[in-house]
Short mmCIF file of C-alpha atoms and ligand atoms in Angstrom, two decimals:
data_model
loop_
_atom_site.label_atom_id
_atom_site.label_comp_id
_atom_site.label_asym_id
_atom_site.label_seq_id
_atom_site.Cartn_x
_atom_site.Cartn_y
_atom_site.Cartn_z
CA UNK U 1 -23.76 -16.59 -7.52
CA UNK U 2 -20.84 -14.34 -8.42
CA UNK U 3 -17.89 -15.55 -10.48
CA UNK U 4 -14.77 -16.34 -8.43
CA UNK U 5 -12.08 -13.67 -8.36
CA UNK U 6 -8.46 -14.78 -8.65
CA UNK U 7 -6.11 -13.22 -6.11
CA UNK U 8 -2.34 -13.69 -6.30
CA UNK U 9 -0.30 -13.09 -3.15
CA UNK U 10 3.50 -12.99 -3.31
CA UNK U 11 5.59 -13.61 -0.22
CA UNK U 12 2.76 -15.86 0.90
CA UNK U 13 4.86 -17.70 3.49
CA UNK U 14 5.93 -14.47 5.21
CA UNK U 15 4.50 -12.66 8.21
CA UNK U 16 2.15 -10.39 6.31
CA UNK U 17 1.07 -13.31 4.14
CA UNK U 18 0.09 -15.24 7.25
CA UNK U 19 -2.05 -12.36 8.48
CA UNK U 20 -3.50 -11.59 5.05
CA UNK U 21 -4.48 -14.89 3.48
CA UNK U 22 -7.09 -15.87 6.06
CA UNK U 23 -8.83 -12.54 5.72
CA UNK U 24 -8.89 -12.81 1.94
CA UNK U 25 -10.26 -16.33 2.10
CA UNK U 26 -12.93 -15.37 4.63
CA UNK U 27 -14.34 -12.72 2.30
CA UNK U 28 -12.97 -9.54 3.82
CA UNK U 29 -11.03 -8.47 0.74
CA UNK U 30 -13.85 -8.56 -1.79
CA UNK U 31 -17.02 -8.96 0.23
CA UNK U 32 -19.05 -11.86 1.51
CA UNK U 33 -20.64 -12.76 -1.86
CA UNK U 34 -17.44 -13.18 -3.84
CA UNK U 35 -15.73 -16.56 -4.08
CA UNK U 36 -11.95 -16.45 -4.21
CA UNK U 37 -9.27 -18.47 -5.96
CA UNK U 38 -5.87 -18.00 -4.31
CA UNK U 39 -2.58 -18.25 -6.18
CA UNK U 40 0.46 -18.01 -3.94
CA UNK U 41 3.96 -17.11 -5.11
CA UNK U 42 7.03 -17.88 -3.06
CA UNK U 43 10.72 -18.46 -3.62
CA UNK U 44 11.52 -22.19 -3.93
CA UNK U 45 12.95 -22.42 -0.38
CA UNK U 46 9.68 -21.11 1.10
CA UNK U 47 7.22 -23.13 -0.98
CA UNK U 48 6.98 -25.81 1.67
CA UNK U 49 6.16 -23.24 4.34
CA UNK U 50 3.47 -21.82 2.03
CA UNK U 51 2.07 -25.34 1.75
CA UNK U 52 1.70 -25.34 5.52
CA UNK U 53 -0.28 -22.11 5.41
CA UNK U 54 -2.41 -23.59 2.62
CA UNK U 55 -3.17 -26.59 4.84
CA UNK U 56 -4.40 -24.23 7.54
CA UNK U 57 -6.49 -22.32 5.02
CA UNK U 58 -8.11 -25.60 4.02
CA UNK U 59 -8.73 -26.39 7.66
CA UNK U 60 -10.77 -23.22 8.05
CA UNK U 61 -13.30 -24.62 5.55
CA UNK U 62 -14.00 -21.10 4.31
CA UNK U 63 -17.16 -21.26 2.20
CA UNK U 64 -15.82 -18.67 -0.28
CA UNK U 65 -12.43 -20.25 -0.88
CA UNK U 66 -12.56 -22.13 -4.19
CA UNK U 67 -8.92 -23.11 -4.68
CA UNK U 68 -5.34 -22.59 -3.50
CA UNK U 69 -2.38 -23.09 -5.82
CA UNK U 70 1.24 -22.51 -4.91
CA UNK U 71 4.00 -21.55 -7.36
CA UNK U 72 7.65 -20.60 -7.40
CA UNK U 73 7.25 -19.12 -10.83
CA UNK U 74 5.78 -15.68 -11.51
CA UNK U 75 4.25 -16.49 -14.92
CA UNK U 76 2.11 -19.23 -13.45
CA UNK U 77 1.31 -17.33 -10.27
CA UNK U 78 -0.09 -14.32 -12.14
CA UNK U 79 -1.90 -16.27 -14.83
CA UNK U 80 -5.49 -14.99 -14.97
CA UNK U 81 -5.13 -12.93 -11.83
CA UNK U 82 -7.59 -10.14 -11.06
CA UNK U 83 -5.96 -8.84 -7.88
CA UNK U 84 -2.20 -9.02 -7.37
CA UNK U 85 -0.84 -8.32 -3.91
CA UNK U 86 2.92 -7.98 -4.18
CA UNK U 87 4.08 -8.51 -0.63
CA UNK U 88 7.35 -10.43 -1.03
CA UNK U 89 10.41 -8.20 -1.39
CA UNK U 90 14.08 -8.11 -0.63
CA UNK U 91 14.69 -6.53 2.79
CA UNK U 92 17.61 -4.22 3.40
CA UNK U 93 20.42 -6.19 5.01
CA UNK U 94 23.03 -4.56 7.20
CA UNK U 95 25.35 -2.25 5.33
CA UNK U 96 23.32 -2.44 2.12
CA UNK U 97 23.31 0.80 0.13
CA UNK U 98 20.08 2.15 -1.32
CA UNK U 99 21.23 1.41 -4.87
CA UNK U 100 21.89 -2.23 -3.95
CA UNK U 101 18.46 -2.48 -2.34
CA UNK U 102 16.77 -1.01 -5.39
CA UNK U 103 18.69 -3.33 -7.68
CA UNK U 104 17.83 -6.42 -5.63
CA UNK U 105 14.17 -5.46 -5.71
CA UNK U 106 14.40 -4.78 -9.42
CA UNK U 107 15.31 -8.44 -9.75
CA UNK U 108 11.93 -9.28 -8.18
CA UNK U 109 9.56 -6.61 -9.47
CA UNK U 110 10.74 -6.53 -13.09
CA UNK U 111 9.92 -10.20 -13.78
CA UNK U 112 6.70 -9.90 -11.79
CA UNK U 113 5.65 -6.90 -13.91
CA UNK U 114 6.45 -8.88 -17.04
CA UNK U 115 4.43 -11.85 -15.82
CA UNK U 116 1.46 -9.61 -14.99
CA UNK U 117 1.72 -8.06 -18.44
CA UNK U 118 1.80 -11.45 -20.12
CA UNK U 119 -0.82 -13.36 -18.22
CA UNK U 120 -2.99 -11.41 -15.79
CA UNK U 121 -6.69 -10.77 -16.40
CA UNK U 122 -7.63 -7.60 -18.30
CA UNK U 123 -9.01 -6.01 -15.18
CA UNK U 124 -5.93 -6.75 -13.04
CA UNK U 125 -5.34 -4.43 -10.10
CA UNK U 126 -1.94 -4.42 -8.40
CA UNK U 127 -1.09 -3.35 -4.87
CA UNK U 128 2.60 -3.32 -3.94
CA UNK U 129 3.28 -3.78 -0.23
CA UNK U 130 6.92 -4.96 -0.37
CA UNK U 131 9.40 -2.17 0.30
CA UNK U 132 10.47 0.22 -1.08
CA UNK U 133 6.82 -0.06 -2.11
CA UNK U 134 6.39 3.07 -4.24
CA UNK U 135 9.46 2.45 -6.35
CA UNK U 136 8.86 -1.30 -6.56
CA UNK U 137 5.41 -0.46 -7.96
CA UNK U 138 7.06 1.84 -10.50
CA UNK U 139 9.40 -0.95 -11.60
CA UNK U 140 6.59 -3.50 -12.01
CA UNK U 141 4.50 -0.95 -13.90
CA UNK U 142 7.37 -0.16 -16.28
CA UNK U 143 7.46 -3.82 -17.31
CA UNK U 144 3.73 -4.12 -17.91
CA UNK U 145 3.18 -1.72 -20.80
CA UNK U 146 -0.10 -3.36 -21.84
CA UNK U 147 -1.70 -2.84 -18.43
CA UNK U 148 -3.10 0.67 -17.79
CA UNK U 149 -0.55 2.49 -15.62
CA UNK U 150 -3.17 3.44 -13.03
CA UNK U 151 -3.63 -0.22 -12.08
CA UNK U 152 -0.28 -0.15 -10.25
CA UNK U 153 -0.53 1.22 -6.74
CA UNK U 154 1.60 1.26 -3.60
CA UNK U 155 0.33 0.75 -0.09
CA UNK U 156 0.05 3.94 1.97
CA UNK U 157 -3.04 2.83 3.83
CA UNK U 158 -1.13 1.62 6.87
CA UNK U 159 0.38 5.10 7.21
CA UNK U 160 -3.09 6.58 6.75
CA UNK U 161 -4.61 4.34 9.41
CA UNK U 162 -1.74 5.06 11.79
CA UNK U 163 -2.32 8.80 11.36
CA UNK U 164 -6.07 8.39 11.93
CA UNK U 165 -5.48 6.45 15.13
CA UNK U 166 -2.93 8.94 16.50
CA UNK U 167 -5.15 11.94 15.77
CA UNK U 168 -8.22 10.24 17.27
CA UNK U 169 -6.25 9.44 20.41
CA UNK U 170 -4.98 13.00 20.77
CA UNK U 171 -8.46 14.48 20.36
CA UNK U 172 -10.14 11.77 22.37
CA UNK U 173 -12.59 11.11 19.54
CA UNK U 174 -13.41 8.00 17.54
CA UNK U 175 -11.65 7.39 14.24
CA UNK U 176 -15.18 7.59 12.77
CA UNK U 177 -15.27 11.27 13.70
CA UNK U 178 -12.31 12.02 11.42
CA UNK U 179 -12.58 12.50 7.66
CA UNK U 180 -10.26 13.60 4.87
CA UNK U 181 -6.93 12.90 6.47
CA UNK U 182 -4.04 12.57 4.01
CA UNK U 183 -0.60 11.04 4.12
CA UNK U 184 1.45 12.46 1.24
CA UNK U 185 4.56 11.17 -0.50
CA UNK U 186 6.68 8.10 0.02
CA UNK U 187 6.12 5.13 2.33
CA UNK U 188 9.25 6.06 4.27
CA UNK U 189 10.20 8.27 7.17
CA UNK U 190 9.81 11.28 4.86
CA UNK U 191 6.04 10.78 4.48
CA UNK U 192 3.87 13.71 5.52
CA UNK U 193 0.64 13.12 7.43
CA UNK U 194 -1.54 16.20 6.85
CA UNK U 195 -4.26 17.19 9.32
CA UNK U 196 -4.88 20.65 7.85
CA UNK U 197 -7.56 19.33 5.48
CA UNK U 198 -8.87 16.73 7.88
CA UNK U 199 -12.37 17.32 9.25
CA UNK U 200 -13.17 16.54 12.86
CA UNK U 201 -16.64 17.26 14.20
CA UNK U 202 -17.14 20.48 12.24
CA UNK U 203 -13.61 21.88 12.36
CA UNK U 204 -10.25 20.97 10.86
CA UNK U 205 -7.86 18.48 12.43
CA UNK U 206 -5.24 21.19 12.87
CA UNK U 207 -7.68 23.58 14.60
CA UNK U 208 -9.07 20.83 16.79
CA UNK U 209 -5.54 19.99 17.92
CA UNK U 210 -4.41 23.61 18.11
CA UNK U 211 -0.91 22.58 19.14
CA UNK U 212 1.79 23.18 16.56
CA UNK U 213 4.50 21.69 18.78
CA UNK U 214 2.54 18.42 19.07
CA UNK U 215 1.97 18.38 15.33
CA UNK U 216 5.65 18.89 14.48
CA UNK U 217 7.42 17.08 17.27
CA UNK U 218 5.01 14.33 18.14
CA UNK U 219 2.35 13.51 15.56
CA UNK U 220 4.39 13.67 12.35
CA UNK U 221 7.40 11.71 13.67
CA UNK U 222 5.23 9.21 15.54
CA UNK U 223 3.31 8.33 12.38
CA UNK U 224 6.39 8.36 10.15
CA UNK U 225 8.47 6.21 12.51
CA UNK U 226 5.73 3.89 13.69
CA UNK U 227 7.16 0.96 11.74
CA UNK U 228 10.47 1.23 13.62
CA UNK U 229 8.65 1.53 16.98
CA UNK U 230 6.73 -1.69 16.23
CA UNK U 231 9.96 -3.52 15.37
CA UNK U 232 11.55 -2.27 18.61
CA UNK U 233 8.60 -3.42 20.72
CA UNK U 234 7.53 -6.61 18.98
CA UNK U 235 10.87 -7.82 17.71
CA UNK U 236 9.27 -8.12 14.27
CA UNK U 237 7.84 -5.67 11.78
CA UNK U 238 4.16 -4.77 11.44
CA UNK U 239 2.26 -7.69 9.99
CA UNK U 240 -1.40 -7.81 11.03
CA UNK U 241 -1.79 -4.05 10.68
CA UNK U 242 -0.09 -4.17 7.27
CA UNK U 243 -2.40 -6.98 6.15
CA UNK U 244 -5.37 -4.98 7.44
CA UNK U 245 -4.29 -1.97 5.42
CA UNK U 246 -3.91 -4.06 2.26
CA UNK U 247 -7.47 -5.32 2.76
CA UNK U 248 -8.74 -1.74 3.25
CA UNK U 249 -6.95 -0.49 0.11
CA UNK U 250 -8.25 -3.21 -2.20
CA UNK U 251 -11.76 -3.26 -0.69
CA UNK U 252 -12.09 0.48 -1.28
CA UNK U 253 -10.58 0.27 -4.76
CA UNK U 254 -13.13 -2.33 -5.80
CA UNK U 255 -16.14 -1.06 -3.85
CA UNK U 256 -15.52 2.70 -3.73
CA UNK U 257 -14.63 5.03 -0.87
CA UNK U 258 -17.48 6.50 1.23
CA UNK U 259 -19.07 9.80 0.11
CA UNK U 260 -17.62 12.81 1.88
CA UNK U 261 -14.35 11.18 2.77
CA UNK U 262 -11.09 10.17 1.17
CA UNK U 263 -8.14 7.91 1.94
CA UNK U 264 -4.41 7.91 1.18
CA UNK U 265 -3.19 5.76 -1.70
CA UNK U 266 0.07 5.51 -3.62
CA UNK U 267 -1.06 6.13 -7.19
CA UNK U 268 0.69 7.33 -10.36
CA UNK U 269 0.91 11.12 -10.33
CA UNK U 270 -0.80 13.08 -13.12
CA UNK U 271 1.20 16.13 -12.05
CA UNK U 272 -1.29 17.17 -9.36
CA UNK U 273 0.10 19.22 -6.46
CA UNK U 274 3.43 19.61 -8.24
CA UNK U 275 4.28 15.91 -7.97
CA UNK U 276 6.22 14.95 -11.12
CA UNK U 277 4.07 12.94 -13.50
CA UNK U 278 4.42 9.20 -13.25
CA UNK U 279 5.86 8.99 -9.74
CA UNK U 280 3.83 6.62 -7.59
CA UNK U 281 3.23 8.93 -4.66
CA UNK U 282 0.65 9.05 -1.92
CA UNK U 283 -2.23 11.46 -2.48
CA UNK U 284 -5.66 12.12 -1.05
CA UNK U 285 -7.69 9.73 -3.19
CA UNK U 286 -11.24 8.57 -3.73
CA UNK U 287 -12.26 5.44 -5.56
CA UNK U 288 -15.17 5.76 -8.00
CA UNK U 289 -16.29 3.19 -10.53
CA UNK U 290 -13.34 0.97 -9.66
CA UNK U 291 -10.72 3.67 -10.28
CA UNK U 292 -8.63 5.80 -7.97
CA UNK U 293 -8.96 9.55 -8.51
CA UNK U 294 -6.69 12.12 -6.91
CA UNK U 295 -8.70 14.68 -4.92
CA UNK U 296 -8.20 18.04 -6.60
CA UNK U 297 -8.11 21.63 -5.49
CA UNK U 298 -6.76 21.47 -1.95
CA UNK U 299 -4.88 24.55 -0.83
CA UNK U 300 -1.43 23.65 0.38
CA UNK U 301 0.19 26.07 2.82
CA UNK U 302 3.92 26.58 3.20
CA UNK U 303 4.29 24.16 6.12
CA UNK U 304 2.70 21.32 4.14
CA UNK U 305 4.39 22.31 0.86
CA UNK U 306 7.89 21.90 2.28
CA UNK U 307 7.10 18.48 3.68
CA UNK U 308 5.31 17.17 0.60
CA UNK U 309 8.18 18.41 -1.58
CA UNK U 310 10.80 16.71 0.60
CA UNK U 311 9.08 13.34 0.40
CA UNK U 312 8.43 13.68 -3.32
CA UNK U 313 12.08 14.61 -3.85
CA UNK U 314 13.02 11.30 -2.29
CA UNK U 315 10.70 9.50 -4.71
CA UNK U 316 12.27 11.35 -7.64
CA UNK U 317 15.73 10.28 -6.44
CA UNK U 318 14.58 6.67 -6.19
CA UNK U 319 13.19 6.90 -9.72
CA UNK U 320 16.50 8.34 -10.98
CA UNK U 321 18.39 5.54 -9.25
CA UNK U 322 16.29 2.78 -10.82
CA UNK U 323 16.41 4.54 -14.19
CA UNK U 324 20.23 4.41 -13.98
CA UNK U 325 19.94 0.68 -13.35
CA UNK U 326 17.78 0.35 -16.45
CA UNK U 327 14.80 -0.79 -14.36
CA UNK U 328 12.29 1.83 -15.51
P1 NAX Y 1 8.71 -11.59 5.56
O1 NAX Y 1 10.17 -11.59 5.42
O2 NAX Y 1 8.06 -12.23 6.74
O3 NAX Y 1 8.06 -12.30 4.27
C1 NAX Y 1 8.45 -11.98 2.98
C2 NAX Y 1 8.25 -13.22 2.15
O4 NAX Y 1 8.49 -12.87 0.78
C3 NAX Y 1 9.20 -14.36 2.49
O5 NAX Y 1 8.44 -15.54 2.75
C4 NAX Y 1 10.06 -14.51 1.24
O6 NAX Y 1 10.41 -15.86 0.98
C5 NAX Y 1 9.12 -13.96 0.18
N1 NAX Y 1 9.78 -13.54 -1.06
C6 NAX Y 1 10.99 -12.96 -1.22
N2 NAX Y 1 11.27 -12.79 -2.51
C7 NAX Y 1 10.20 -13.24 -3.20
C8 NAX Y 1 9.90 -13.36 -4.58
N3 NAX Y 1 10.77 -12.95 -5.51
N4 NAX Y 1 8.71 -13.88 -4.93
C9 NAX Y 1 7.84 -14.30 -4.01
N5 NAX Y 1 8.08 -14.26 -2.68
C10 NAX Y 1 9.24 -13.72 -2.28
O7 NAX Y 1 8.25 -10.07 5.42
P2 NAX Y 1 6.85 -9.40 5.81
O8 NAX Y 1 6.92 -8.96 7.21
O9 NAX Y 1 5.74 -10.29 5.38
O10 NAX Y 1 6.91 -8.08 4.92
C11 NAX Y 1 6.83 -8.13 3.51
C12 NAX Y 1 7.17 -6.78 2.91
O11 NAX Y 1 6.23 -5.80 3.30
C13 NAX Y 1 8.54 -6.24 3.31
O12 NAX Y 1 9.17 -5.73 2.15
C14 NAX Y 1 8.19 -5.11 4.25
O13 NAX Y 1 9.20 -4.14 4.28
C15 NAX Y 1 6.92 -4.61 3.62
N6 NAX Y 1 6.06 -3.76 4.45
C16 NAX Y 1 5.40 -2.74 3.85
C17 NAX Y 1 4.51 -1.93 4.51
C18 NAX Y 1 3.79 -0.82 3.82
O14 NAX Y 1 3.08 -0.10 4.50
N7 NAX Y 1 3.90 -0.61 2.51
C19 NAX Y 1 4.29 -2.11 5.96
C20 NAX Y 1 4.64 -3.47 6.46
C21 NAX Y 1 5.90 -4.05 5.87
O15 NAX Y 1 7.00 -3.51 6.53
#
């Protein structure tokens, strides 16, 4: 039998936590042969709620679930962790400026980075879900100098899956018929879903659509603003789809992406495609041997260039803002 893998989930009592934990415990994160030890991190006021979720997890009698421990302290929560899912974050309250938001999240992601640095397993892999995810990942990474930088990633898979679904619907094909779609940049409204390199039944996504007005006025804004549309309709932000995307990201990171395809992942830039080195930006990415690699050599036309640059500019500004606050 395989050794248990330790998974830490922050914000465990929240909406995404509730959708995520059961799927981890049932084996969907790491596969059906891998036992799991869960370590949950919450703020003290939400520990009791997390205990309730833990009771329900117990009541599922999942064969792979070896243990559940709940903490209000990052050092303990990340001790020995192999997979860290950083979901808990400080939401933007009304009238909050971006600098205040970044500072409040610095207060969360700096100590969590330090705790990962001090106590996580050598093979720790980190996925940041809590917004602003890309910059929160950068902050945590900056405080974990002993962990290879590439182990810090930000979740762009929900954006990727949203783009896949919208394109499939437009073309009246299955999502299985679409390969090599990319969402570039920041997990924000500036993100750029790119169908020019996507392959659909022997042609490109853009050629299959053949409708520039739909691409510009419908597809791109629909994907980029999907989170707001969900809030408007559901009265709460995306939770099950976000949990699903976190599962997809980690499963692919550990097990590899399929041959002949790629996904979108927020990974540290090596300077590819003109994205300043070190920014945690979304790229076309494959996972091989347990590591994300940025897909190289794609030709970027002017339409895509402008949009990638605009989203990356926003990431650079966020990095400057957290640098001013001494957080990176
Ligand atoms: P909830 O407000 O339901 O849950 C967040 C939980 O985090 C709360 O239980 C809170 O007590 C906890 N928390 C706050 N500070 C913490 C800390 N320092 N340590 C541990 N726990 C802490 O939010 P939910 O809907 O679950 O969303 C969580 C985060 O995911 C938000 O930041 C949200 O913006 C972000 N999202 C990111 C997405 C992405 O694609 N990257 C999509 C979905 C989601 O919007």
